[in-house]
Amino acid sequence: MTGFAAAQGAGQGWSWSVEMRSVNGRGLDLRFRLPDWIEGLEPDLRKAMQARLNRGSVNVGIRLQRDEAGAGVSLNTAALHNALVLLKEIEVQAQDQGLRIKKVSAADIAAIKGVLDLSETSSTDGAALKPLVLATAATCLDGFVADRDREGDAIAAVLSGQIDRMGRLIDDARAAAGNREAQARAAIQRAVARLLDVGDMPDEARLTQELALIAVKNDVTEEIDRLDTHIAAARNLMGESGAIGRKFDFLMQEFNREANTLCSKSQSTDLTAVGLDLKALIDQMREQVQNIE
């Protein structure tokens, strides 16, 4: 979901730049830094981005600068009148005090604050600029989506390799579980033999029942089968088009649940080692999944 793009434009005596950048996010969070004097710019831009993005925390910035040749300058006649009246009053007061006043030039008067209006923006400017700025933003959005797509291709390659490795670990878990069954049977037989050495033969029906309960309690066949099913679902998701990030989030939770159960039932050094490798791999996959839209 991370990406960056920038685009520039110019027209109507203005130049502008558009930047879009994003980081991972559970949903789509759009944040804008825009000129507020272009009416309706944010709603139109938000709508265009929501149509093409599904996840990520996205920051959008647009900066405009007026060309010097296009800067509007107008005379504030009321401010000019007030300035002339004040200058005349100053001249009269100075003469009364016997002071001589330097002749005031037109440039001096123009420099008085408020006499000249340096108009940077107007509603006319905003209306004329809006479609031009939106066109540049559309170009920037194309580049932004392309940048995120390139990142997505790289993540897909990494994630595909991790899914294949998980498949091999599940095969190892199945083999370790099979070996564990034989080891468990031998351990039970040794325990029974010790009981026979120190006491009477236990009730056969009760013994059979206890052995069956132990076998059911420690059986990991269902967990391994569900992990196989989740791997098939992950491979199917990799082949889908559109947004799959939230589906992968849920699938990683299921992977983690089965791996935890596998470790808790293992009763075997080999199976525990495979379970821990699975959990480490799942954590690595989760980091990649956070980048998926």
mmCIF file of C-alpha atoms in Angstrom:
data_model
loop_
_atom_site.group_PDB
_atom_site.id
_atom_site.type_symbol
_atom_site.label_atom_id
_atom_site.label_comp_id
_atom_site.label_asym_id
_atom_site.label_seq_id
_atom_site.Cartn_x
_atom_site.Cartn_y
_atom_site.Cartn_z
ATOM 1 C CA MET A 1 0.000 0.000 0.000
ATOM 2 C CA THR A 2 3.002 2.310 0.115
ATOM 3 C CA GLY A 3 3.489 4.552 -2.894
ATOM 4 C CA PHE A 4 4.519 7.983 -4.113
ATOM 5 C CA ALA A 5 3.879 10.130 -7.178
ATOM 6 C CA ALA A 6 4.165 13.789 -8.158
ATOM 7 C CA ALA A 7 2.981 15.889 -11.102
ATOM 8 C CA GLN A 8 3.171 19.538 -12.121
ATOM 9 C CA GLY A 9 1.006 21.846 -14.191
ATOM 10 C CA ALA A 10 0.680 25.472 -15.245
ATOM 11 C CA GLY A 11 -1.929 27.767 -16.769
ATOM 12 C CA GLN A 12 -4.041 30.883 -16.249
ATOM 13 C CA GLY A 13 -0.996 32.685 -14.862
ATOM 14 C CA TRP A 14 -0.406 30.030 -12.209
ATOM 15 C CA SER A 15 1.823 26.993 -11.670
ATOM 16 C CA TRP A 16 1.097 24.107 -9.319
ATOM 17 C CA SER A 17 2.392 20.777 -8.060
ATOM 18 C CA VAL A 18 0.538 17.693 -6.826
ATOM 19 C CA GLU A 19 2.021 15.028 -4.536
ATOM 20 C CA MET A 20 0.512 11.762 -3.295
ATOM 21 C CA ARG A 21 2.140 9.427 -0.807
ATOM 22 C CA SER A 22 0.810 6.547 1.278
ATOM 23 C CA VAL A 23 1.703 4.116 4.046
ATOM 24 C CA ASN A 24 -0.057 1.004 5.298
ATOM 25 C CA GLY A 25 -3.527 1.324 6.791
ATOM 26 C CA ARG A 26 -6.368 -1.011 7.732
ATOM 27 C CA GLY A 27 -8.833 1.041 5.691
ATOM 28 C CA LEU A 28 -8.656 3.979 3.295
ATOM 29 C CA ASP A 29 -7.725 7.219 5.058
ATOM 30 C CA LEU A 30 -7.412 10.231 2.728
ATOM 31 C CA ARG A 31 -5.856 13.432 4.045
ATOM 32 C CA PHE A 32 -5.650 16.602 1.951
ATOM 33 C CA ARG A 33 -3.628 19.810 2.061
ATOM 34 C CA LEU A 34 -5.293 21.931 -0.606
ATOM 35 C CA PRO A 35 -5.903 25.612 -1.394
ATOM 36 C CA ASP A 36 -9.277 26.386 0.174
ATOM 37 C CA TRP A 37 -10.122 29.099 -2.348
ATOM 38 C CA ILE A 38 -10.706 26.595 -5.178
ATOM 39 C CA GLU A 39 -14.270 25.626 -4.394
ATOM 40 C CA GLY A 40 -15.179 21.929 -4.655
ATOM 41 C CA LEU A 41 -11.615 20.719 -5.246
ATOM 42 C CA GLU A 42 -11.448 18.300 -2.315
ATOM 43 C CA PRO A 43 -14.800 16.507 -2.896
ATOM 44 C CA ASP A 44 -13.999 15.883 -6.569
ATOM 45 C CA LEU A 45 -10.496 14.666 -5.787
ATOM 46 C CA ARG A 46 -11.707 12.461 -2.931
ATOM 47 C CA LYS A 47 -14.293 10.825 -5.182
ATOM 48 C CA ALA A 48 -11.702 10.087 -7.879
ATOM 49 C CA MET A 49 -9.313 8.504 -5.376
ATOM 50 C CA GLN A 50 -11.978 6.420 -3.631
ATOM 51 C CA ALA A 51 -12.875 4.926 -7.008
ATOM 52 C CA ARG A 52 -9.344 3.545 -7.440
ATOM 53 C CA LEU A 53 -8.014 2.903 -3.920
ATOM 54 C CA ASN A 54 -9.246 0.606 -1.167
ATOM 55 C CA ARG A 55 -6.665 0.697 1.627
ATOM 56 C CA GLY A 56 -3.835 2.836 2.911
ATOM 57 C CA SER A 57 -3.217 6.101 4.716
ATOM 58 C CA VAL A 58 -2.826 8.547 1.826
ATOM 59 C CA ASN A 59 -1.618 12.141 2.043
ATOM 60 C CA VAL A 60 -2.365 14.482 -0.861
ATOM 61 C CA GLY A 61 -0.793 17.905 -1.171
ATOM 62 C CA ILE A 62 -1.415 20.578 -3.826
ATOM 63 C CA ARG A 63 0.558 23.819 -3.944
ATOM 64 C CA LEU A 64 -0.144 26.746 -6.247
ATOM 65 C CA GLN A 65 2.012 29.748 -7.036
ATOM 66 C CA ARG A 66 0.991 32.760 -9.055
ATOM 67 C CA ASP A 67 3.339 33.889 -11.811
ATOM 68 C CA GLU A 68 4.753 37.339 -11.167
ATOM 69 C CA ALA A 69 3.483 38.581 -14.510
ATOM 70 C CA GLY A 70 -0.012 37.437 -13.636
ATOM 71 C CA ALA A 71 -0.243 38.957 -10.169
ATOM 72 C CA GLY A 72 -3.225 41.270 -9.937
ATOM 73 C CA VAL A 73 -2.682 44.823 -8.616
ATOM 74 C CA SER A 74 -5.519 47.310 -8.087
ATOM 75 C CA LEU A 75 -5.849 50.763 -6.512
ATOM 76 C CA ASN A 76 -7.834 51.079 -3.300
ATOM 77 C CA THR A 77 -9.323 54.550 -3.851
ATOM 78 C CA ALA A 78 -10.711 54.837 -0.324
ATOM 79 C CA ALA A 79 -7.334 54.031 1.198
ATOM 80 C CA LEU A 80 -5.663 56.481 -1.195
ATOM 81 C CA HIS A 81 -8.064 59.269 -0.178
ATOM 82 C CA ASN A 82 -7.400 58.629 3.521
ATOM 83 C CA ALA A 83 -3.651 58.606 2.916
ATOM 84 C CA LEU A 84 -3.749 61.942 1.057
ATOM 85 C CA VAL A 85 -5.847 63.531 3.795
ATOM 86 C CA LEU A 86 -3.385 62.346 6.435
ATOM 87 C CA LEU A 87 -0.402 63.569 4.427
ATOM 88 C CA LYS A 88 -2.015 66.983 4.063
ATOM 89 C CA GLU A 89 -2.672 67.110 7.796
ATOM 90 C CA ILE A 90 0.941 66.153 8.506
ATOM 91 C CA GLU A 91 2.131 68.932 6.189
ATOM 92 C CA VAL A 92 -0.050 71.523 7.925
ATOM 93 C CA GLN A 93 1.093 70.435 11.392
ATOM 94 C CA ALA A 94 4.735 70.516 10.297
ATOM 95 C CA GLN A 95 4.404 74.052 8.904
ATOM 96 C CA ASP A 96 2.843 75.203 12.155
ATOM 97 C CA GLN A 97 5.913 73.876 13.950
ATOM 98 C CA GLY A 98 8.263 75.498 11.452
ATOM 99 C CA LEU A 99 9.355 72.158 9.996
ATOM 100 C CA ARG A 100 10.047 71.477 6.368
ATOM 101 C CA ILE A 101 8.639 68.249 4.891
ATOM 102 C CA LYS A 102 10.346 66.405 2.095
ATOM 103 C CA LYS A 103 8.280 66.284 -1.062
ATOM 104 C CA VAL A 104 6.308 63.049 -1.222
ATOM 105 C CA SER A 105 6.428 61.077 -4.480
ATOM 106 C CA ALA A 106 3.753 58.862 -6.000
ATOM 107 C CA ALA A 107 5.922 55.845 -5.147
ATOM 108 C CA ASP A 108 5.934 56.903 -1.497
ATOM 109 C CA ILE A 109 2.154 57.094 -1.495
ATOM 110 C CA ALA A 110 1.825 53.732 -3.254
ATOM 111 C CA ALA A 111 4.018 52.151 -0.572
ATOM 112 C CA ILE A 112 1.534 53.111 2.144
ATOM 113 C CA LYS A 113 -0.159 49.948 3.395
ATOM 114 C CA GLY A 114 -3.585 49.393 1.859
ATOM 115 C CA VAL A 115 -3.274 51.858 -1.037
ATOM 116 C CA LEU A 116 -2.523 49.046 -3.473
ATOM 117 C CA ASP A 117 -4.370 45.722 -3.323
ATOM 118 C CA LEU A 118 -2.157 42.826 -4.371
ATOM 119 C CA SER A 119 -4.881 40.363 -5.208
ATOM 120 C CA GLU A 120 -3.485 36.815 -5.086
ATOM 121 C CA THR A 121 -6.705 34.941 -5.648
ATOM 122 C CA SER A 122 -10.289 35.424 -6.701
ATOM 123 C CA SER A 123 -13.356 33.314 -7.289
ATOM 124 C CA THR A 124 -12.729 33.708 -11.015
ATOM 125 C CA ASP A 125 -9.226 32.275 -10.570
ATOM 126 C CA GLY A 126 -10.588 29.296 -8.634
ATOM 127 C CA ALA A 127 -13.255 28.427 -11.184
ATOM 128 C CA ALA A 128 -10.784 28.605 -14.066
ATOM 129 C CA LEU A 129 -8.063 26.649 -12.277
ATOM 130 C CA LYS A 130 -10.157 23.827 -10.836
ATOM 131 C CA PRO A 131 -10.401 21.637 -13.992
ATOM 132 C CA LEU A 132 -6.725 22.232 -14.778
ATOM 133 C CA VAL A 133 -5.585 21.245 -11.292
ATOM 134 C CA LEU A 134 -7.879 18.198 -11.306
ATOM 135 C CA ALA A 135 -6.365 17.079 -14.619
ATOM 136 C CA THR A 136 -2.879 17.249 -13.108
ATOM 137 C CA ALA A 137 -4.144 15.382 -10.036
ATOM 138 C CA ALA A 138 -5.531 12.644 -12.322
ATOM 139 C CA THR A 139 -2.102 12.267 -13.931
ATOM 140 C CA CYS A 140 -0.536 12.081 -10.481
ATOM 141 C CA LEU A 141 -3.094 9.460 -9.400
ATOM 142 C CA ASP A 142 -2.210 7.304 -12.426
ATOM 143 C CA GLY A 143 1.443 7.378 -11.409
ATOM 144 C CA PHE A 144 0.550 6.741 -7.778
ATOM 145 C CA VAL A 145 -1.513 3.648 -8.612
ATOM 146 C CA ALA A 146 1.242 2.371 -10.922
ATOM 147 C CA ASP A 147 3.812 2.781 -8.138
ATOM 148 C CA ARG A 148 1.628 0.817 -5.727
ATOM 149 C CA ASP A 149 1.107 -1.865 -8.380
ATOM 150 C CA ARG A 150 4.865 -2.283 -8.767
ATOM 151 C CA GLU A 151 5.191 -2.742 -5.041
ATOM 152 C CA GLY A 152 2.314 -5.229 -5.150
ATOM 153 C CA ASP A 153 4.080 -7.365 -7.765
ATOM 154 C CA ALA A 154 7.194 -7.544 -5.583
ATOM 155 C CA ILE A 155 5.145 -8.470 -2.503
ATOM 156 C CA ALA A 156 3.267 -11.141 -4.463
ATOM 157 C CA ALA A 157 6.555 -12.832 -5.405
ATOM 158 C CA VAL A 158 7.723 -12.857 -1.771
ATOM 159 C CA LEU A 159 4.361 -14.038 -0.438
ATOM 160 C CA SER A 160 4.118 -16.814 -3.033
ATOM 161 C CA GLY A 161 7.486 -18.169 -1.910
ATOM 162 C CA GLN A 162 6.380 -18.034 1.720
ATOM 163 C CA ILE A 163 3.199 -19.964 0.933
ATOM 164 C CA ASP A 164 5.261 -22.662 -0.811
ATOM 165 C CA ARG A 165 7.551 -22.898 2.218
ATOM 166 C CA MET A 166 4.537 -23.235 4.499
ATOM 167 C CA GLY A 167 3.342 -26.152 2.375
ATOM 168 C CA ARG A 168 6.685 -27.895 2.922
ATOM 169 C CA LEU A 169 6.509 -27.257 6.666
ATOM 170 C CA ILE A 170 3.044 -28.794 6.812
ATOM 171 C CA ASP A 171 4.401 -31.892 5.059
ATOM 172 C CA ASP A 172 7.117 -31.998 7.734
ATOM 173 C CA ALA A 173 4.436 -31.675 10.426
ATOM 174 C CA ARG A 174 2.492 -34.573 8.955
ATOM 175 C CA ALA A 175 5.603 -36.754 8.936
ATOM 176 C CA ALA A 176 6.528 -35.733 12.495
ATOM 177 C CA ALA A 177 2.989 -36.490 13.676
ATOM 178 C CA GLY A 178 3.220 -39.979 12.144
ATOM 179 C CA ASN A 179 6.507 -40.659 13.903
ATOM 180 C CA ARG A 180 5.054 -39.289 17.117
ATOM 181 C CA GLU A 181 2.209 -41.825 16.976
ATOM 182 C CA ALA A 182 4.638 -44.720 16.963
ATOM 183 C CA GLN A 183 6.668 -43.128 19.751
ATOM 184 C CA ALA A 184 3.551 -42.518 21.844
ATOM 185 C CA ARG A 185 2.400 -46.122 21.411
ATOM 186 C CA ALA A 186 5.781 -47.399 22.565
ATOM 187 C CA ALA A 187 5.754 -45.053 25.571
ATOM 188 C CA ILE A 188 2.297 -46.257 26.616
ATOM 189 C CA GLN A 189 3.368 -49.869 26.296
ATOM 190 C CA ARG A 190 6.361 -49.191 28.534
ATOM 191 C CA ALA A 191 4.127 -47.481 31.092
ATOM 192 C CA VAL A 192 1.728 -50.430 31.105
ATOM 193 C CA ALA A 193 4.625 -52.818 31.534
ATOM 194 C CA ARG A 194 5.802 -50.875 34.582
ATOM 195 C CA LEU A 195 2.287 -51.034 36.048
ATOM 196 C CA LEU A 196 2.218 -54.802 35.592
ATOM 197 C CA ASP A 197 5.532 -55.107 37.405
ATOM 198 C CA VAL A 198 4.294 -53.273 40.498
ATOM 199 C CA GLY A 199 0.702 -54.336 40.779
ATOM 200 C CA ASP A 200 -2.294 -56.163 39.424
ATOM 201 C CA MET A 201 -3.338 -55.999 35.800
ATOM 202 C CA PRO A 202 -5.587 -52.894 35.304
ATOM 203 C CA ASP A 203 -9.083 -53.282 33.983
ATOM 204 C CA GLU A 204 -8.716 -53.854 30.231
ATOM 205 C CA ALA A 205 -11.775 -51.820 29.261
ATOM 206 C CA ARG A 206 -10.648 -48.879 31.392
ATOM 207 C CA LEU A 207 -7.152 -49.106 29.934
ATOM 208 C CA THR A 208 -8.499 -49.113 26.383
ATOM 209 C CA GLN A 209 -10.698 -46.108 27.160
ATOM 210 C CA GLU A 210 -7.804 -44.106 28.631
ATOM 211 C CA LEU A 211 -5.567 -44.891 25.675
ATOM 212 C CA ALA A 212 -8.299 -43.745 23.278
ATOM 213 C CA LEU A 213 -8.755 -40.472 25.188
ATOM 214 C CA ILE A 214 -5.028 -39.777 25.059
ATOM 215 C CA ALA A 215 -4.965 -40.458 21.334
ATOM 216 C CA VAL A 216 -7.906 -38.124 20.649
ATOM 217 C CA LYS A 217 -6.548 -35.371 22.883
ATOM 218 C CA ASN A 218 -3.188 -35.293 21.129
ATOM 219 C CA ASP A 219 -4.316 -35.957 17.555
ATOM 220 C CA VAL A 220 -3.277 -33.143 15.172
ATOM 221 C CA THR A 221 -4.744 -34.546 11.973
ATOM 222 C CA GLU A 222 -7.523 -31.944 11.862
ATOM 223 C CA GLU A 223 -5.095 -29.055 12.415
ATOM 224 C CA ILE A 224 -2.823 -30.260 9.618
ATOM 225 C CA ASP A 225 -5.787 -30.762 7.276
ATOM 226 C CA ARG A 226 -7.075 -27.250 8.025
ATOM 227 C CA LEU A 227 -3.626 -25.792 7.374
ATOM 228 C CA ASP A 228 -3.665 -27.527 3.987
ATOM 229 C CA THR A 229 -7.073 -25.974 3.299
ATOM 230 C CA HIS A 230 -5.830 -22.509 4.276
ATOM 231 C CA ILE A 231 -2.835 -22.855 1.947
ATOM 232 C CA ALA A 232 -5.158 -23.691 -0.938
ATOM 233 C CA ALA A 233 -7.254 -20.626 -0.053
ATOM 234 C CA ALA A 234 -4.125 -18.443 0.044
ATOM 235 C CA ARG A 235 -3.053 -19.622 -3.413
ATOM 236 C CA ASN A 236 -6.539 -18.898 -4.742
ATOM 237 C CA LEU A 237 -6.391 -15.379 -3.284
ATOM 238 C CA MET A 238 -3.060 -14.772 -5.016
ATOM 239 C CA GLY A 239 -4.807 -15.416 -8.319
ATOM 240 C CA GLU A 240 -7.706 -13.037 -7.668
ATOM 241 C CA SER A 241 -7.903 -9.516 -9.044
ATOM 242 C CA GLY A 242 -9.005 -6.564 -6.966
ATOM 243 C CA ALA A 243 -8.586 -5.918 -3.250
ATOM 244 C CA ILE A 244 -7.584 -9.038 -1.274
ATOM 245 C CA GLY A 245 -5.842 -7.476 1.728
ATOM 246 C CA ARG A 246 -8.672 -7.909 4.243
ATOM 247 C CA LYS A 247 -9.234 -11.523 3.152
ATOM 248 C CA PHE A 248 -5.555 -12.242 3.679
ATOM 249 C CA ASP A 249 -5.718 -10.584 7.121
ATOM 250 C CA PHE A 250 -8.422 -13.054 8.155
ATOM 251 C CA LEU A 251 -6.568 -16.004 6.623
ATOM 252 C CA MET A 252 -3.407 -15.168 8.587
ATOM 253 C CA GLN A 253 -5.446 -15.275 11.803
ATOM 254 C CA GLU A 254 -6.608 -18.781 10.878
ATOM 255 C CA PHE A 255 -3.054 -19.893 10.077
ATOM 256 C CA ASN A 256 -1.893 -18.638 13.468
ATOM 257 C CA ARG A 257 -4.752 -20.345 15.308
ATOM 258 C CA GLU A 258 -3.942 -23.761 13.810
ATOM 259 C CA ALA A 259 -0.187 -23.348 14.405
ATOM 260 C CA ASN A 260 -0.815 -22.520 18.081
ATOM 261 C CA THR A 261 -3.016 -25.597 18.507
ATOM 262 C CA LEU A 262 -0.425 -27.750 16.755
ATOM 263 C CA CYS A 263 2.265 -26.628 19.195
ATOM 264 C CA SER A 264 0.042 -27.158 22.243
ATOM 265 C CA LYS A 265 -0.760 -30.750 21.177
ATOM 266 C CA SER A 266 2.653 -31.703 19.844
ATOM 267 C CA GLN A 267 4.057 -33.882 22.679
ATOM 268 C CA SER A 268 7.044 -34.309 20.365
ATOM 269 C CA THR A 269 10.304 -32.405 19.962
ATOM 270 C CA ASP A 270 10.231 -32.736 16.172
ATOM 271 C CA LEU A 271 6.610 -31.615 15.859
ATOM 272 C CA THR A 272 7.174 -28.707 18.253
ATOM 273 C CA ALA A 273 10.133 -27.542 16.147
ATOM 274 C CA VAL A 274 7.981 -27.603 13.007
ATOM 275 C CA GLY A 275 5.205 -25.718 14.822
ATOM 276 C CA LEU A 276 7.610 -22.985 15.926
ATOM 277 C CA ASP A 277 8.956 -22.662 12.371
ATOM 278 C CA LEU A 278 5.360 -22.305 11.188
ATOM 279 C CA LYS A 279 4.669 -19.529 13.703
ATOM 280 C CA ALA A 280 7.829 -17.646 12.693
ATOM 281 C CA LEU A 281 6.873 -17.912 9.020
ATOM 282 C CA ILE A 282 3.323 -16.740 9.752
ATOM 283 C CA ASP A 283 4.716 -13.627 11.468
ATOM 284 C CA GLN A 284 6.833 -12.894 8.381
ATOM 285 C CA MET A 285 3.809 -13.357 6.129
ATOM 286 C CA ARG A 286 1.741 -11.019 8.284
ATOM 287 C CA GLU A 287 4.273 -8.248 7.692
ATOM 288 C CA GLN A 288 3.895 -8.702 3.934
ATOM 289 C CA VAL A 289 0.103 -8.920 4.127
ATOM 290 C CA GLN A 290 0.003 -5.500 5.821
ATOM 291 C CA ASN A 291 1.236 -4.058 2.508
ATOM 292 C CA ILE A 292 -1.514 -5.666 0.427
ATOM 293 C CA GLU A 293 -4.477 -3.607 -0.706
#
